[in-house]
Coordinates of C-alpha atoms in Angstrom, one line a residue:
X1 CA 89.3 3.2 23.3
X2 CA 87.1 0.2 23.4
X3 CA 83.8 0.5 25.2
X4 CA 81.8 -2.7 26.1
X5 CA 78.6 -3.1 28.1
X6 CA 80.6 -4.0 31.2
X7 CA 83.7 -1.8 31.1
X8 CA 85.8 0.6 29.1
X9 CA 89.3 -0.2 27.8
X10 CA 92.0 2.4 26.8
X11 CA 93.1 5.8 27.9
X12 CA 90.7 8.6 27.4
X13 CA 91.8 12.0 26.0
X14 CA 89.3 14.3 27.6
X15 CA 90.5 15.5 31.1
X16 CA 87.1 14.7 32.8
X17 CA 87.3 11.1 31.5
X18 CA 90.9 10.8 32.6
X19 CA 89.8 11.6 36.2
X20 CA 87.1 9.0 36.0
X21 CA 89.6 6.4 34.6
X22 CA 92.1 7.2 37.4
X23 CA 89.5 6.3 40.0
X24 CA 88.3 3.2 37.9
X25 CA 84.9 4.9 37.5
X26 CA 85.0 5.1 33.7
X27 CA 81.8 3.3 32.5
X28 CA 79.7 3.5 29.3
X29 CA 77.4 5.9 31.2
X30 CA 80.2 8.5 31.0
X31 CA 79.8 8.5 27.3
X32 CA 76.0 8.7 27.4
X33 CA 75.5 5.1 26.7
X34 CA 73.5 2.4 28.4
X35 CA 74.6 -1.3 28.5
X36 CA 71.7 -2.2 26.3
X37 CA 72.9 0.0 23.5
X38 CA 76.2 -1.6 23.6
X39 CA 74.8 -5.1 23.1
X40 CA 73.8 -6.7 19.8
X41 CA 70.5 -5.2 18.7
X42 CA 68.0 -8.1 18.5
X43 CA 64.6 -7.4 17.0
X44 CA 62.1 -10.2 17.7
X45 CA 58.4 -10.5 18.7
X46 CA 57.5 -9.3 22.2
X47 CA 55.1 -11.9 23.4
X48 CA 52.2 -11.9 20.9
X49 CA 53.1 -8.5 19.5
X50 CA 55.1 -7.9 16.4
X51 CA 57.6 -5.1 16.5
X52 CA 59.9 -3.2 14.2
X53 CA 62.9 -1.0 14.8
X54 CA 62.7 2.7 14.0
X55 CA 66.1 4.0 13.1
X56 CA 67.5 7.5 13.9
X57 CA 70.9 8.4 12.5
X58 CA 73.0 10.6 14.6
X59 CA 75.5 11.8 12.0
X60 CA 75.3 12.9 8.3
X61 CA 74.1 15.7 6.1
X62 CA 71.0 17.5 7.3
X63 CA 67.5 16.7 5.9
X64 CA 66.2 18.8 3.0
X65 CA 64.0 21.7 4.1
X66 CA 60.5 20.5 5.0
X67 CA 61.3 16.8 5.3
X68 CA 60.7 14.9 8.5
X69 CA 62.6 11.7 7.6
X70 CA 65.3 10.5 5.2
X71 CA 64.5 8.2 2.4
X72 CA 67.4 7.1 0.2
X73 CA 66.9 8.7 -3.2
X74 CA 63.9 10.7 -1.9
X75 CA 60.6 10.0 -3.8
X76 CA 61.9 10.2 -7.3
X77 CA 61.0 6.6 -7.9
X78 CA 57.4 7.4 -7.0
X79 CA 57.3 10.3 -9.5
X80 CA 58.6 7.9 -12.2
X81 CA 55.9 5.4 -11.4
X82 CA 53.1 8.0 -11.5
X83 CA 54.2 9.0 -15.0
X84 CA 53.0 5.6 -16.2
X85 CA 49.2 5.5 -16.6
X86 CA 49.2 1.8 -15.9
X87 CA 50.6 2.1 -12.4
X88 CA 48.1 1.3 -9.7
X89 CA 48.0 2.7 -6.1
X90 CA 48.7 -0.8 -4.8
X91 CA 52.0 -1.0 -6.7
X92 CA 53.1 2.4 -5.4
X93 CA 52.2 1.3 -1.8
X94 CA 54.4 -1.9 -2.3
X95 CA 57.4 0.3 -3.2
X96 CA 56.8 2.7 -0.3
X97 CA 56.6 -0.1 2.2
X98 CA 59.6 -1.8 0.7
X99 CA 63.1 -1.3 2.1
X100 CA 66.4 0.0 0.7
X101 CA 68.3 -1.3 3.7
X102 CA 70.2 -3.7 1.5
X103 CA 72.2 -0.8 0.2
X104 CA 74.0 -0.3 3.5
X105 CA 73.6 -3.7 5.2
X106 CA 70.8 -2.5 7.5
X107 CA 72.8 0.6 8.8
X108 CA 75.7 -1.7 9.8
X109 CA 77.9 -0.2 7.0
X110 CA 77.5 3.4 7.9
X111 CA 79.8 4.7 5.2
X112 CA 77.7 2.9 2.6
X113 CA 74.7 4.6 4.1
X114 CA 76.3 8.0 3.7
X115 CA 77.5 7.2 0.1
X116 CA 73.9 6.2 -0.9
X117 CA 72.7 9.7 0.1
X118 CA 71.7 9.0 3.7
X119 CA 70.9 11.9 5.9
X120 CA 70.9 12.6 9.6
X121 CA 67.7 12.1 11.6
X122 CA 64.7 9.8 11.5
X123 CA 64.9 7.2 8.7
X124 CA 62.0 6.2 6.4
X125 CA 62.9 2.5 6.3
X126 CA 62.7 0.6 9.7
X127 CA 64.6 -2.6 10.7
X128 CA 62.8 -5.9 10.7
X129 CA 63.4 -9.1 12.7
X130 CA 67.1 -9.9 13.1
X131 CA 70.3 -9.3 15.0
X132 CA 72.3 -6.2 14.1
X133 CA 75.7 -4.8 15.1
X134 CA 75.1 -1.1 15.1
X135 CA 77.4 1.7 16.2
X136 CA 75.6 3.3 19.1
X137 CA 77.4 6.6 18.5
X138 CA 75.9 6.7 14.9
X139 CA 72.6 4.8 15.0
X140 CA 69.8 4.6 17.6
X141 CA 67.0 2.1 17.4
X142 CA 63.5 2.3 19.0
X143 CA 61.2 -0.7 19.0
X144 CA 57.6 0.1 18.2
X145 CA 54.6 -2.2 17.4
X146 CA 54.1 -3.3 13.8
X147 CA 50.9 -2.1 12.0
X148 CA 48.5 -5.1 12.0
X149 CA 45.3 -4.8 10.0
X150 CA 42.9 -7.6 10.9
X151 CA 40.1 -9.1 8.9
X152 CA 37.1 -6.6 8.9
X153 CA 39.4 -3.6 9.1
X154 CA 41.3 -1.2 6.8
X155 CA 44.0 1.2 7.7
X156 CA 43.6 4.8 6.4
X157 CA 47.1 6.3 6.1
X158 CA 47.8 9.9 6.9
X159 CA 51.2 10.6 5.3
X160 CA 53.4 13.4 6.7
X161 CA 56.2 12.8 4.2
X162 CA 56.4 12.4 0.5
X163 CA 55.6 14.4 -2.6
X164 CA 53.6 17.6 -2.4
X165 CA 49.9 17.3 -1.7
X166 CA 47.9 16.8 -4.9
X167 CA 44.2 16.5 -4.0
X168 CA 42.2 13.9 -6.0
X169 CA 38.9 14.2 -4.1
X170 CA 37.3 16.8 -6.5
X171 CA 35.9 20.2 -5.9
X172 CA 32.8 19.0 -4.2
X173 CA 34.7 17.5 -1.3
X174 CA 35.4 20.2 1.3
X175 CA 36.9 18.1 4.1
X176 CA 40.7 17.9 3.5
X177 CA 42.9 16.5 0.8
X178 CA 42.7 12.9 -0.5
X179 CA 45.9 12.0 -2.4
X180 CA 47.6 9.1 -4.2
X181 CA 50.1 7.1 -2.1
X182 CA 53.5 8.8 -2.0
X183 CA 52.0 12.2 -1.5
X184 CA 51.5 14.1 1.8
X185 CA 47.9 13.8 2.9
X186 CA 45.3 11.0 3.4
X187 CA 45.9 8.2 0.9
X188 CA 43.0 7.4 -1.3
X189 CA 43.8 3.7 -1.1
X190 CA 43.7 2.2 2.4
X191 CA 45.7 -0.7 3.6
X192 CA 43.8 -3.9 3.8
X193 CA 44.3 -7.1 5.9
X194 CA 47.9 -7.7 6.7
X195 CA 51.0 -6.7 8.7
X196 CA 53.0 -3.7 7.6
X197 CA 56.5 -2.5 8.6
X198 CA 55.6 1.1 8.3
X199 CA 57.1 4.0 10.3
X200 CA 54.3 5.3 12.6
X201 CA 56.3 8.5 13.2
X202 CA 55.8 9.6 9.6
X203 CA 52.7 7.5 8.6
X204 CA 49.8 7.6 11.0
X205 CA 47.4 4.8 10.5
X206 CA 43.7 5.0 11.5
X207 CA 42.1 1.6 11.8
X208 CA 38.5 1.7 10.5
X209 CA 36.2 -1.2 11.1
X210 CA 34.5 -2.3 7.9
X211 CA 32.2 -4.8 9.5
X212 CA 28.8 -3.7 10.8
X213 CA 29.6 -1.7 13.9
X214 CA 27.2 -1.9 16.8
X215 CA 27.1 1.0 19.2
X216 CA 25.2 0.9 22.4
X217 CA 23.8 3.9 24.2
X218 CA 23.7 2.0 27.5
X219 CA 25.7 1.3 30.6
X220 CA 27.2 -1.7 28.8
X221 CA 29.7 -1.4 26.0
X222 CA 30.3 -3.6 23.0
X223 CA 32.9 -6.4 23.5
X224 CA 34.3 -6.2 19.9
X225 CA 35.5 -2.6 20.3
X226 CA 35.6 0.3 22.8
X227 CA 34.2 3.0 20.5
X228 CA 31.0 3.3 22.5
X229 CA 32.7 3.4 25.9
X230 CA 31.6 7.0 26.5
X231 CA 28.1 6.5 25.2
X232 CA 25.4 6.6 27.9
X233 CA 21.6 6.0 27.9
X234 CA 19.6 8.8 26.4
X235 CA 17.6 10.9 28.9
X236 CA 14.6 12.9 27.6
X237 CA 11.3 14.4 28.7
X238 CA 7.8 13.8 27.4
X239 CA 5.4 16.6 26.7
X240 CA 3.9 16.2 30.2
X241 CA 7.3 16.3 31.8
X242 CA 7.9 12.6 32.5
X243 CA 11.6 11.7 32.3
X244 CA 12.5 8.7 30.2
X245 CA 15.8 6.8 30.0
X246 CA 16.3 5.0 26.7
X247 CA 18.8 2.3 26.0
X248 CA 19.5 2.5 22.3
X249 CA 21.5 0.4 19.8
X250 CA 22.7 1.8 16.4
X251 CA 24.4 -0.2 13.7
X252 CA 26.5 1.5 11.1
X253 CA 28.8 0.5 8.3
X254 CA 31.8 2.2 6.7
X255 CA 32.8 0.7 3.4
X256 CA 36.6 0.2 2.8
X257 CA 36.5 2.3 -0.4
X258 CA 35.0 5.3 1.5
X259 CA 37.0 5.0 4.7
X260 CA 39.6 7.6 3.6
X261 CA 36.9 10.2 3.0
X262 CA 35.2 9.4 6.3
X263 CA 38.4 9.8 8.2
X264 CA 39.1 13.0 6.3
X265 CA 35.8 14.4 7.5
X266 CA 35.8 13.3 11.1
X267 CA 39.5 12.6 11.9
X268 CA 39.1 9.3 13.7
X269 CA 36.4 6.7 14.3
X270 CA 36.2 7.8 17.9
X271 CA 35.3 11.3 16.8
X272 CA 32.6 9.9 14.4
X273 CA 31.0 8.1 17.4
X274 CA 31.5 10.7 20.1
X275 CA 31.2 13.9 18.2
X276 CA 28.9 13.1 15.3
X277 CA 26.7 10.2 16.2
X278 CA 26.2 11.0 19.9
X279 CA 24.9 14.5 19.3
X280 CA 22.7 13.5 16.3
X281 CA 21.1 10.5 18.0
X282 CA 20.7 12.1 21.4
X283 CA 19.1 15.3 20.0
X284 CA 16.7 13.4 17.7
X285 CA 15.3 11.3 20.5
X286 CA 15.1 14.2 22.9
X287 CA 13.2 16.3 20.4
X288 CA 10.9 13.3 19.6
X289 CA 10.0 12.7 23.2
X290 CA 9.4 16.4 23.9
X291 CA 6.7 16.4 21.1
X292 CA 4.9 13.3 22.3
X293 CA 2.8 12.4 25.3
X294 CA 4.2 9.6 27.4
X295 CA 1.4 7.2 26.5
X296 CA 1.7 8.1 22.9
X297 CA 5.4 7.3 22.9
X298 CA 4.7 3.9 24.5
X299 CA 2.0 3.1 21.9
X300 CA 4.0 4.2 18.9
X301 CA 7.4 2.9 19.9
X302 CA 7.8 1.1 16.6
X303 CA 7.0 4.2 14.6
X304 CA 9.4 6.3 16.8
X305 CA 12.1 3.7 16.1
X306 CA 11.4 3.8 12.4
X307 CA 11.5 7.6 12.3
X308 CA 14.8 7.6 14.1
X309 CA 16.2 5.1 11.6
X310 CA 15.2 7.4 8.7
X311 CA 16.5 10.6 10.3
X312 CA 19.9 9.0 11.4
X313 CA 20.3 7.4 7.9
X314 CA 19.9 10.8 6.2
X315 CA 22.2 12.5 8.7
X316 CA 25.1 9.9 8.4
X317 CA 24.7 9.8 4.6
X318 CA 26.4 13.3 4.6
X319 CA 29.4 11.6 6.2
X320 CA 29.3 8.7 3.7
X321 CA 28.4 6.3 6.5
X322 CA 25.7 3.7 6.1
X323 CA 23.1 3.1 8.8
X324 CA 22.1 -0.5 9.1
X325 CA 19.7 -0.3 12.0
X326 CA 18.3 1.8 15.0
X327 CA 16.8 -0.2 17.8
X328 CA 15.2 0.9 21.1
X329 CA 16.5 -1.8 23.5
X330 CA 14.9 -0.7 26.7
X331 CA 12.9 2.2 28.1
X332 CA 13.0 3.1 31.8
X333 CA 9.7 4.9 32.8
X334 CA 9.2 7.1 35.8
X335 CA 7.6 5.4 38.8
X336 CA 4.4 7.5 38.8
X337 CA 3.8 6.7 35.2
X338 CA 4.4 3.0 35.8
X339 CA 1.8 3.1 38.6
X340 CA -0.8 4.7 36.3
X341 CA -0.1 2.3 33.5
X342 CA -0.3 -0.6 35.9
X343 CA -3.8 0.3 37.1
X344 CA -4.9 0.9 33.6
X345 CA -3.6 -2.5 32.5
X346 CA -5.3 -4.2 35.4
X347 CA -8.6 -2.6 34.3
X348 CA -8.0 -3.7 30.8
X349 CA -7.3 -7.2 31.9
X350 CA -10.5 -7.3 34.0
X351 CA -12.5 -6.0 31.0
X352 CA -10.9 -8.6 28.8
X353 CA -11.9 -11.3 31.4
X354 CA -15.5 -10.1 31.4
X355 CA -15.6 -10.1 27.6
X356 CA -14.2 -13.7 27.6
X357 CA -16.9 -14.7 30.1
X358 CA -19.6 -13.1 28.0
X359 CA -18.2 -15.0 24.9
X360 CA -18.2 -18.2 26.9
X361 CA -21.9 -17.8 27.8
X362 CA -22.7 -17.0 24.2
X363 CA -20.9 -20.2 23.1
X364 CA -22.8 -22.1 25.8
X365 CA -26.1 -20.9 24.6
X366 CA -25.2 -21.8 21.0
X367 CA -24.1 -25.2 22.3
X368 CA -27.5 -25.8 24.0
X369 CA -29.3 -24.7 20.9
X370 CA -27.2 -27.1 18.9
X371 CA -27.9 -29.9 21.4
X372 CA -31.7 -29.3 21.2
X373 CA -31.5 -29.2 17.4
X374 CA -29.6 -32.5 17.5
X375 CA -32.2 -34.1 19.8
X376 CA -35.0 -33.1 17.4
X377 CA -33.0 -34.1 14.4
X378 CA -35.0 -37.4 13.8
X379 CA -38.3 -35.5 13.8
X380 CA -36.9 -32.8 11.7
X381 CA -35.7 -35.4 9.2
X382 CA -39.1 -37.1 9.2
X383 CA -40.9 -33.8 8.7
X384 CA -38.6 -32.9 5.9
X385 CA -39.2 -36.3 4.2
X386 CA -43.0 -35.9 4.7
X387 CA -42.8 -32.4 3.1
X388 CA -40.8 -33.9 0.2
X389 CA -43.3 -36.7 -0.3
X390 CA -46.3 -34.3 -0.2
X391 CA -44.6 -32.1 -2.7
X392 CA -43.9 -35.1 -5.0
X393 CA -47.5 -36.2 -4.7
X394 CA -48.8 -32.7 -5.5
X395 CA -46.5 -32.7 -8.5
X396 CA -47.8 -36.1 -9.6
X397 CA -51.4 -34.9 -9.3
X398 CA -50.6 -31.8 -11.2
X399 CA -49.0 -33.9 -13.9
X400 CA -52.0 -36.3 -14.0
X401 CA -54.5 -33.4 -14.2
X402 CA -52.4 -31.9 -16.9
X403 CA -52.5 -35.1 -18.8
X404 CA -56.2 -35.5 -18.4
X405 CA -56.8 -31.9 -19.5
X406 CA -54.6 -32.5 -22.5
X407 CA -56.5 -35.8 -23.2
X408 CA -59.9 -34.1 -22.9
X409 CA -58.7 -31.2 -25.1
X410 CA -57.4 -33.5 -27.7
X411 CA -60.5 -35.8 -27.5
X412 CA -62.9 -32.9 -27.7
X413 CA -61.0 -31.5 -30.6
X414 CA -61.2 -34.9 -32.4
X415 CA -64.9 -35.2 -31.6
X416 CA -65.5 -31.7 -32.9
X417 CA -63.6 -32.5 -36.0
X418 CA -65.6 -35.7 -36.5
X419 CA -68.9 -34.0 -35.9
X420 CA -68.0 -31.2 -38.3
X421 CA -66.9 -33.8 -40.9
X422 CA -70.2 -35.8 -40.4
X423 CA -72.3 -32.7 -40.7
X424 CA -70.5 -31.6 -43.8
X425 CA -71.0 -35.0 -45.3
X426 CA -74.7 -35.1 -44.4
X427 CA -75.2 -31.6 -45.7
X428 CA -73.5 -32.6 -48.9
X429 CA -75.6 -35.8 -49.1
X430 CA -78.8 -33.9 -48.4
X431 CA -77.9 -31.3 -51.0
X432 CA -77.2 -34.0 -53.5
X433 CA -80.4 -35.8 -52.7
X434 CA -82.5 -32.6 -52.9
X435 CA -80.9 -31.8 -56.3
X436 CA -81.7 -35.3 -57.5
X437 CA -85.3 -35.1 -56.3
X438 CA -85.7 -31.7 -57.8
X439 CA -84.4 -33.0 -61.1
X440 CA -86.9 -35.9 -60.8
X441 CA -89.8 -33.7 -59.9
X442 CA -89.0 -31.4 -62.9
X443 CA -88.9 -34.4 -65.2
X444 CA -92.1 -35.8 -63.8
X445 CA -93.9 -32.5 -64.0
X446 CA -92.9 -32.1 -67.5
X447 CA -94.3 -35.6 -68.2
X448 CA -97.6 -35.6 -66.3
X449 CA -98.2 -32.1 -65.1
X450 CA -98.2 -30.3 -61.8
X451 CA -101.1 -31.9 -60.0
X452 CA -100.3 -35.5 -60.8
X453 CA -96.7 -34.8 -59.7
X454 CA -97.9 -33.5 -56.4
X455 CA -100.1 -36.5 -55.8
X456 CA -97.2 -38.8 -56.6
X457 CA -95.1 -36.9 -54.0
X458 CA -97.8 -37.2 -51.5
X459 CA -98.1 -40.9 -52.0
X460 CA -94.3 -41.3 -51.5
X461 CA -94.4 -39.3 -48.3
X462 CA -97.2 -41.5 -47.0
X463 CA -95.2 -44.5 -48.0
X464 CA -92.1 -43.2 -46.1
X465 CA -94.2 -42.6 -43.0
X466 CA -93.7 -38.9 -43.0
X467 CA -97.5 -38.3 -43.2
X468 CA -100.0 -40.0 -40.9
X469 CA -102.8 -41.7 -42.7
X470 CA -105.2 -41.0 -40.0
X471 CA -105.7 -37.3 -40.0
X472 CA -105.4 -35.4 -36.8
X473 CA -108.2 -33.1 -38.0
X474 CA -111.5 -34.7 -38.8
X475 CA -112.9 -33.4 -42.0
X476 CA -116.6 -34.0 -42.3
X477 CA -118.9 -33.5 -45.2
X478 CA -118.0 -33.5 -48.9
X479 CA -116.2 -36.2 -50.8
X480 CA -113.2 -38.2 -50.0
X481 CA -111.1 -36.2 -52.5
X482 CA -111.8 -33.1 -50.4
X483 CA -110.4 -34.8 -47.4
X484 CA -107.3 -35.9 -49.2
X485 CA -106.8 -32.4 -50.5
X486 CA -107.1 -31.0 -47.0
X487 CA -104.5 -33.5 -45.8
X488 CA -102.2 -32.5 -48.6
X489 CA -102.5 -28.8 -47.8
X490 CA -101.7 -29.4 -44.2
X491 CA -98.6 -31.4 -45.2
X492 CA -97.4 -28.7 -47.5
X493 CA -98.0 -26.2 -44.7
X494 CA -95.9 -28.2 -42.2
X495 CA -93.1 -28.7 -44.8
X496 CA -93.4 -32.5 -44.9
X497 CA -94.0 -32.5 -48.7
X498 CA -92.1 -30.4 -51.2
X499 CA -93.8 -29.5 -54.4
X500 CA -91.7 -29.8 -57.5
X501 CA -90.1 -26.4 -58.5
X502 CA -89.8 -24.7 -61.8
X503 CA -86.9 -22.5 -62.2
X504 CA -86.4 -22.6 -58.5
X505 CA -89.9 -21.4 -57.7
X506 CA -93.0 -23.2 -56.3
X507 CA -95.7 -23.2 -59.0
X508 CA -98.8 -21.2 -58.2
X509 CA -101.8 -23.3 -57.3
X510 CA -105.3 -22.4 -58.5
X511 CA -107.8 -21.2 -56.2
X512 CA -111.0 -23.4 -55.4

């Protein structure tokens, strides 16, 4: 028999088919086929979407126990690659995502497929773009989207086929198994930017944004993703019972190297947002509001925001997620609180106005004072100059008086020195003259005697004018010699005449 998309040629053997053929009602549907499956299988992009063909084989040996899909040769090649210490995870991924379809001409040579070890059921290697002549009784193809990983994303692969699970996360990690590519579990190496022909029935891919992810607890959602579609504004009560509504924005980041561990802990990014973040952020702000008065929350909004950032950072660190920012976008206050705050603000503004007016008056007074000072500036300058002149004159007089005092002091000192020198000279001269006269008197006395010497001294004194010739006392009676003697005695008594000395003593005069 030959079955085409439009009709069936030949004579069927089955009785039920013979009846249909007799009434010309034998169609591909009688064999469980649709016209599409009888046409050439063409795999091409569907609009802007890339697709691949998942192959299910309807005949062959059964799959080994525990396997979900058939891979020609199993995973023996992966075991051989792991035996080499130089093999990287990226190289293993390239082999896994590669295709062995060339061994059977993309399932078109079904006997070659069976000879290569092909088994019945879902196949590991899909079909890529092209036209294929496939036996619809042996091969069935389903078109599914190709895995596309855009820039700023990684794909964490959860493998349901492969070698047995061999955990590489260590004993401290308690959130599932992290394995090398080729094993069952979450691959420790994610897929980066690119398009991958990977069977989504046996490899589930979780796309994880590696850019800074912005989540809005608000009625609006982010345009770059829909992870915050279920997030709503946070509602909390202050200590006094005022109800607040807070629009919040949180920015997080999942690094590409830690994405597999994050997915192992939370399952999906949607779970991370809706199950982990939503409860943590909401509870923190509700607890914070309940511990604060409404006015205190308004006054310390920045501190509340900073405390929320610290708390959420510590919380998400346990999930190996980085917190880049926590921002309070808007706060909706209850109407009664708004009214109280409005009146208070009006009073504050009035007080500020009065303070500004007071400062203006103070400035005006200072300006008037400055203006008066400016008007008297000429007189102040003249007075200052006069004070300076008087000071200079006083300093000049002080200097002049000091000079005069110094002059008088120096002149007096000089005069005193001169007088002292003259007196010393005269004393020396007098002393020398006295010594000379004493020596003369001594020689004269030795020559002529004491009395004649005294008479000679008296005559010399009279000649020098030291003795008045006319006596002040009139002596009467006696001879002239008596008068002379009386005069001499008076001169001796007054110290006008010195008698010659002998051995420093005045000679004794005779009585009578």
